[in-house]
PDB file of C-alpha atoms and ligand atoms in Angstrom:
ATOM      1  CA  UNK A 209      29.598  -2.545  20.620  1.00 86.00           C
ATOM      2  CA  UNK A 210      27.658   0.991  21.046  1.00 91.00           C
ATOM      3  CA  UNK A 211      24.033   1.319  20.545  1.00 92.00           C
ATOM      4  CA  UNK A 212      24.718   3.013  16.954  1.00 94.00           C
ATOM      5  CA  UNK A 213      26.557   0.303  15.601  1.00 94.00           C
ATOM      6  CA  UNK A 214      23.987  -2.133  17.059  1.00 95.00           C
ATOM      7  CA  UNK A 215      21.270   0.036  15.143  1.00 96.00           C
ATOM      8  CA  UNK A 216      23.295  -0.546  12.031  1.00 95.00           C
ATOM      9  CA  UNK A 217      23.574  -4.261  12.090  1.00 97.00           C
ATOM     10  CA  UNK A 218      20.069  -4.408  13.092  1.00 97.00           C
ATOM     11  CA  UNK A 219      19.015  -2.541   9.736  1.00 97.00           C
ATOM     12  CA  UNK A 220      21.681  -4.860   7.799  1.00 96.00           C
ATOM     13  CA  UNK A 221      20.225  -7.952   9.157  1.00 97.00           C
ATOM     14  CA  UNK A 222      16.368  -6.981   9.007  1.00 97.00           C
ATOM     15  CA  UNK A 223      17.002  -6.084   5.152  1.00 96.00           C
ATOM     16  CA  UNK A 224      18.984  -9.467   4.516  1.00 95.00           C
ATOM     17  CA  UNK A 225      16.130 -11.239   5.812  1.00 96.00           C
ATOM     18  CA  UNK A 226      13.526  -9.569   3.809  1.00 95.00           C
ATOM     19  CA  UNK A 227      15.466 -10.088   0.681  1.00 93.00           C
ATOM     20  CA  UNK A 228      15.637 -13.641   1.514  1.00 92.00           C
ATOM     21  CA  UNK A 229      11.829 -13.813   2.209  1.00 90.00           C
ATOM     22  CA  UNK A 230      11.131 -11.982  -1.371  1.00 89.00           C
ATOM     23  CA  UNK A 231      13.526 -14.508  -2.915  1.00 83.00           C
ATOM     24  CA  UNK A 232      11.801 -17.655  -1.184  1.00 74.00           C
ATOM     25  CA  UNK A 233       8.534 -16.255  -2.430  1.00 77.00           C
ATOM     26  CA  UNK A 234       9.767 -16.154  -6.111  1.00 76.00           C
ATOM     27  CA  UNK A 235      11.129 -19.637  -5.975  1.00 65.00           C
ATOM     28  CA  UNK A 236       7.825 -21.000  -5.239  1.00 63.00           C
ATOM     29  CA  UNK A 237       6.223 -18.934  -7.944  1.00 63.00           C
ATOM     30  CA  UNK A 238       8.762 -20.304 -10.156  1.00 59.00           C
ATOM     31  CA  UNK A 239       7.932 -23.868  -9.129  1.00 58.00           C
ATOM     32  CA  UNK A 240       4.441 -23.689 -10.140  1.00 58.00           C
ATOM     33  CA  UNK A 241       4.812 -22.133 -13.109  1.00 55.00           C
ATOM     34  CA  UNK A 242       7.122 -24.470 -14.325  1.00 52.00           C
ATOM     35  CA  UNK A 243       4.958 -27.548 -13.636  1.00 54.00           C
ATOM     36  CA  UNK A 244       2.445 -26.428 -16.134  1.00 58.00           C
ATOM     37  CA  UNK A 245       4.977 -25.927 -19.085  1.00 62.00           C
ATOM     38  CA  UNK A 246       6.992 -29.217 -19.141  1.00 61.00           C
ATOM     39  CA  UNK A 247       4.318 -32.212 -19.806  1.00 67.00           C
ATOM     40  CA  UNK A 248       6.680 -34.826 -21.026  1.00 76.00           C
ATOM     41  CA  UNK A 249       8.686 -37.392 -19.054  1.00 77.00           C
ATOM     42  CA  UNK A 250      12.258 -36.096 -19.949  1.00 78.00           C
ATOM     43  CA  UNK A 251      11.084 -32.438 -18.820  1.00 81.00           C
ATOM     44  CA  UNK A 252       9.362 -33.869 -15.845  1.00 80.00           C
ATOM     45  CA  UNK A 253      12.626 -35.443 -14.610  1.00 85.00           C
ATOM     46  CA  UNK A 254      14.811 -32.313 -15.346  1.00 86.00           C
ATOM     47  CA  UNK A 255      12.003 -30.315 -13.454  1.00 85.00           C
ATOM     48  CA  UNK A 256      12.054 -32.628 -10.874  1.00 87.00           C
ATOM     49  CA  UNK A 257      16.106 -32.326 -10.344  1.00 89.00           C
ATOM     50  CA  UNK A 258      15.506 -28.567 -10.305  1.00 89.00           C
ATOM     51  CA  UNK A 259      12.656 -28.894  -7.803  1.00 89.00           C
ATOM     52  CA  UNK A 260      15.308 -30.566  -5.657  1.00 91.00           C
ATOM     53  CA  UNK A 261      17.867 -27.825  -6.182  1.00 90.00           C
ATOM     54  CA  UNK A 262      15.330 -25.238  -5.501  1.00 87.00           C
ATOM     55  CA  UNK A 263      14.562 -27.061  -2.216  1.00 90.00           C
ATOM     56  CA  UNK A 264      17.987 -27.689  -1.402  1.00 91.00           C
ATOM     57  CA  UNK A 265      18.098 -23.602  -1.776  1.00 88.00           C
ATOM     58  CA  UNK A 266      15.088 -23.097   0.127  1.00 88.00           C
ATOM     59  CA  UNK A 267      16.440 -24.816   2.946  1.00 91.00           C
ATOM     60  CA  UNK A 268      19.769 -22.965   3.086  1.00 91.00           C
ATOM     61  CA  UNK A 269      17.836 -19.779   3.003  1.00 92.00           C
ATOM     62  CA  UNK A 270      15.390 -20.970   5.832  1.00 92.00           C
ATOM     63  CA  UNK A 271      18.250 -21.797   7.796  1.00 94.00           C
ATOM     64  CA  UNK A 272      19.857 -18.172   7.050  1.00 95.00           C
ATOM     65  CA  UNK A 273      16.814 -16.808   7.987  1.00 96.00           C
ATOM     66  CA  UNK A 274      16.775 -18.678  11.175  1.00 96.00           C
ATOM     67  CA  UNK A 275      20.611 -17.551  11.858  1.00 97.00           C
ATOM     68  CA  UNK A 276      19.540 -13.899  11.195  1.00 98.00           C
ATOM     69  CA  UNK A 277      16.514 -14.018  13.833  1.00 97.00           C
ATOM     70  CA  UNK A 278      19.094 -15.334  16.306  1.00 97.00           C
ATOM     71  CA  UNK A 279      21.336 -12.493  15.724  1.00 97.00           C
ATOM     72  CA  UNK A 280      18.362  -9.907  15.963  1.00 98.00           C
ATOM     73  CA  UNK A 281      17.667 -11.502  19.159  1.00 97.00           C
ATOM     74  CA  UNK A 282      21.420 -11.148  20.212  1.00 96.00           C
ATOM     75  CA  UNK A 283      21.267  -7.340  19.183  1.00 97.00           C
ATOM     76  CA  UNK A 284      18.152  -7.096  21.352  1.00 95.00           C
ATOM     77  CA  UNK A 285      19.763  -8.384  24.724  1.00 93.00           C
ATOM     78  CA  UNK A 286      23.124  -6.529  23.147  1.00 91.00           C
ATOM     79  CA  UNK A 287      25.379  -9.675  23.770  1.00 93.00           C
ATOM     80  CA  UNK A 288      25.619  -9.178  19.762  1.00 96.00           C
ATOM     81  CA  UNK A 289      29.227  -9.127  18.509  1.00 96.00           C
ATOM     82  CA  UNK A 290      30.675 -11.126  21.331  1.00 96.00           C
ATOM     83  CA  UNK A 291      32.097 -14.425  20.510  1.00 97.00           C
ATOM     84  CA  UNK A 292      30.276 -17.216  21.449  1.00 94.00           C
ATOM     85  CA  UNK A 293      33.308 -19.695  22.505  1.00 96.00           C
ATOM     86  CA  UNK A 294      35.691 -16.783  24.278  1.00 97.00           C
ATOM     87  CA  UNK A 295      33.246 -13.988  24.668  1.00 96.00           C
ATOM     88  CA  UNK A 296      35.935 -11.690  23.232  1.00 96.00           C
ATOM     89  CA  UNK A 297      34.726  -8.874  20.780  1.00 96.00           C
ATOM     90  CA  UNK A 298      34.325 -10.680  16.975  1.00 96.00           C
ATOM     91  CA  UNK A 299      35.435  -7.388  15.072  1.00 93.00           C
ATOM     92  CA  UNK A 300      33.481  -5.293  13.285  1.00 93.00           C
ATOM     93  CA  UNK A 301      34.821  -6.145   9.647  1.00 94.00           C
ATOM     94  CA  UNK A 302      34.269  -9.851  10.473  1.00 95.00           C
ATOM     95  CA  UNK A 303      30.663  -8.558  11.194  1.00 96.00           C
ATOM     96  CA  UNK A 304      30.121  -6.674   8.263  1.00 93.00           C
ATOM     97  CA  UNK A 305      31.579  -9.508   5.863  1.00 93.00           C
ATOM     98  CA  UNK A 306      29.225 -12.076   8.115  1.00 94.00           C
ATOM     99  CA  UNK A 307      26.597 -10.500  10.373  1.00 95.00           C
ATOM    100  CA  UNK A 308      25.071 -13.645  11.561  1.00 96.00           C
ATOM    101  CA  UNK A 309      28.781 -15.027  12.618  1.00 95.00           C
ATOM    102  CA  UNK A 310      28.758 -15.992  16.165  1.00 96.00           C
ATOM    103  CA  UNK A 311      32.507 -16.866  16.450  1.00 96.00           C
ATOM    104  CA  UNK A 312      35.542 -14.326  16.670  1.00 97.00           C
ATOM    105  CA  UNK A 313      38.223 -15.439  14.036  1.00 96.00           C
ATOM    106  CA  UNK A 314      40.715 -17.046  15.898  1.00 96.00           C
ATOM    107  CA  UNK A 315      37.719 -19.503  17.486  1.00 97.00           C
ATOM    108  CA  UNK A 316      36.400 -19.880  14.080  1.00 96.00           C
ATOM    109  CA  UNK A 317      39.870 -20.830  12.837  1.00 96.00           C
ATOM    110  CA  UNK A 318      40.211 -23.227  15.549  1.00 96.00           C
ATOM    111  CA  UNK A 319      37.036 -24.945  15.126  1.00 95.00           C
ATOM    112  CA  UNK A 320      37.956 -25.166  11.282  1.00 95.00           C
ATOM    113  CA  UNK A 321      41.121 -26.910  11.690  1.00 95.00           C
ATOM    114  CA  UNK A 322      39.553 -29.045  14.352  1.00 94.00           C
ATOM    115  CA  UNK A 323      36.911 -30.131  12.019  1.00 94.00           C
ATOM    116  CA  UNK A 324      39.841 -30.713   9.577  1.00 93.00           C
ATOM    117  CA  UNK A 325      41.417 -32.994  11.816  1.00 93.00           C
ATOM    118  CA  UNK A 326      38.611 -34.926  12.518  1.00 90.00           C
ATOM    119  CA  UNK A 327      37.775 -35.537   8.667  1.00 86.00           C
ATOM    120  CA  UNK A 328      41.631 -36.811   8.876  1.00 78.00           C
ATOM    121  CA  UNK A 329      43.242 -34.351   6.589  1.00 63.00           C
TER     122      UNK A 329
HETATM  123 ZN1   ZN B 654      36.211 -16.048  20.445  1.00 56.82          ZN
END
């Protein structure tokens, strides 16, 4: 991958990371607000499940941010865009669709069919 392409993905990933951080900030704000607004037990129960849903979302966001950080590190050491498994290029279109991916499409589908076999489908 050439330096111009690396820069492009660096910008893309940095922007995505910032978006996630902004969303995470809003989620925390929403949690504090709704606590005040639902005093009775039924509402508290639904608040509780809302909160669990939010925590799951935040957990996913946190993992995605970690993946973005890893991708940014790979951009810095210029290993970005190479498949972790076979070492071949991942392909620009695949990276544009999923910039944090570490596997080329062939290795990814191998991995998926292996997972399906392990689950017994
Ligand atoms: Zn591969």
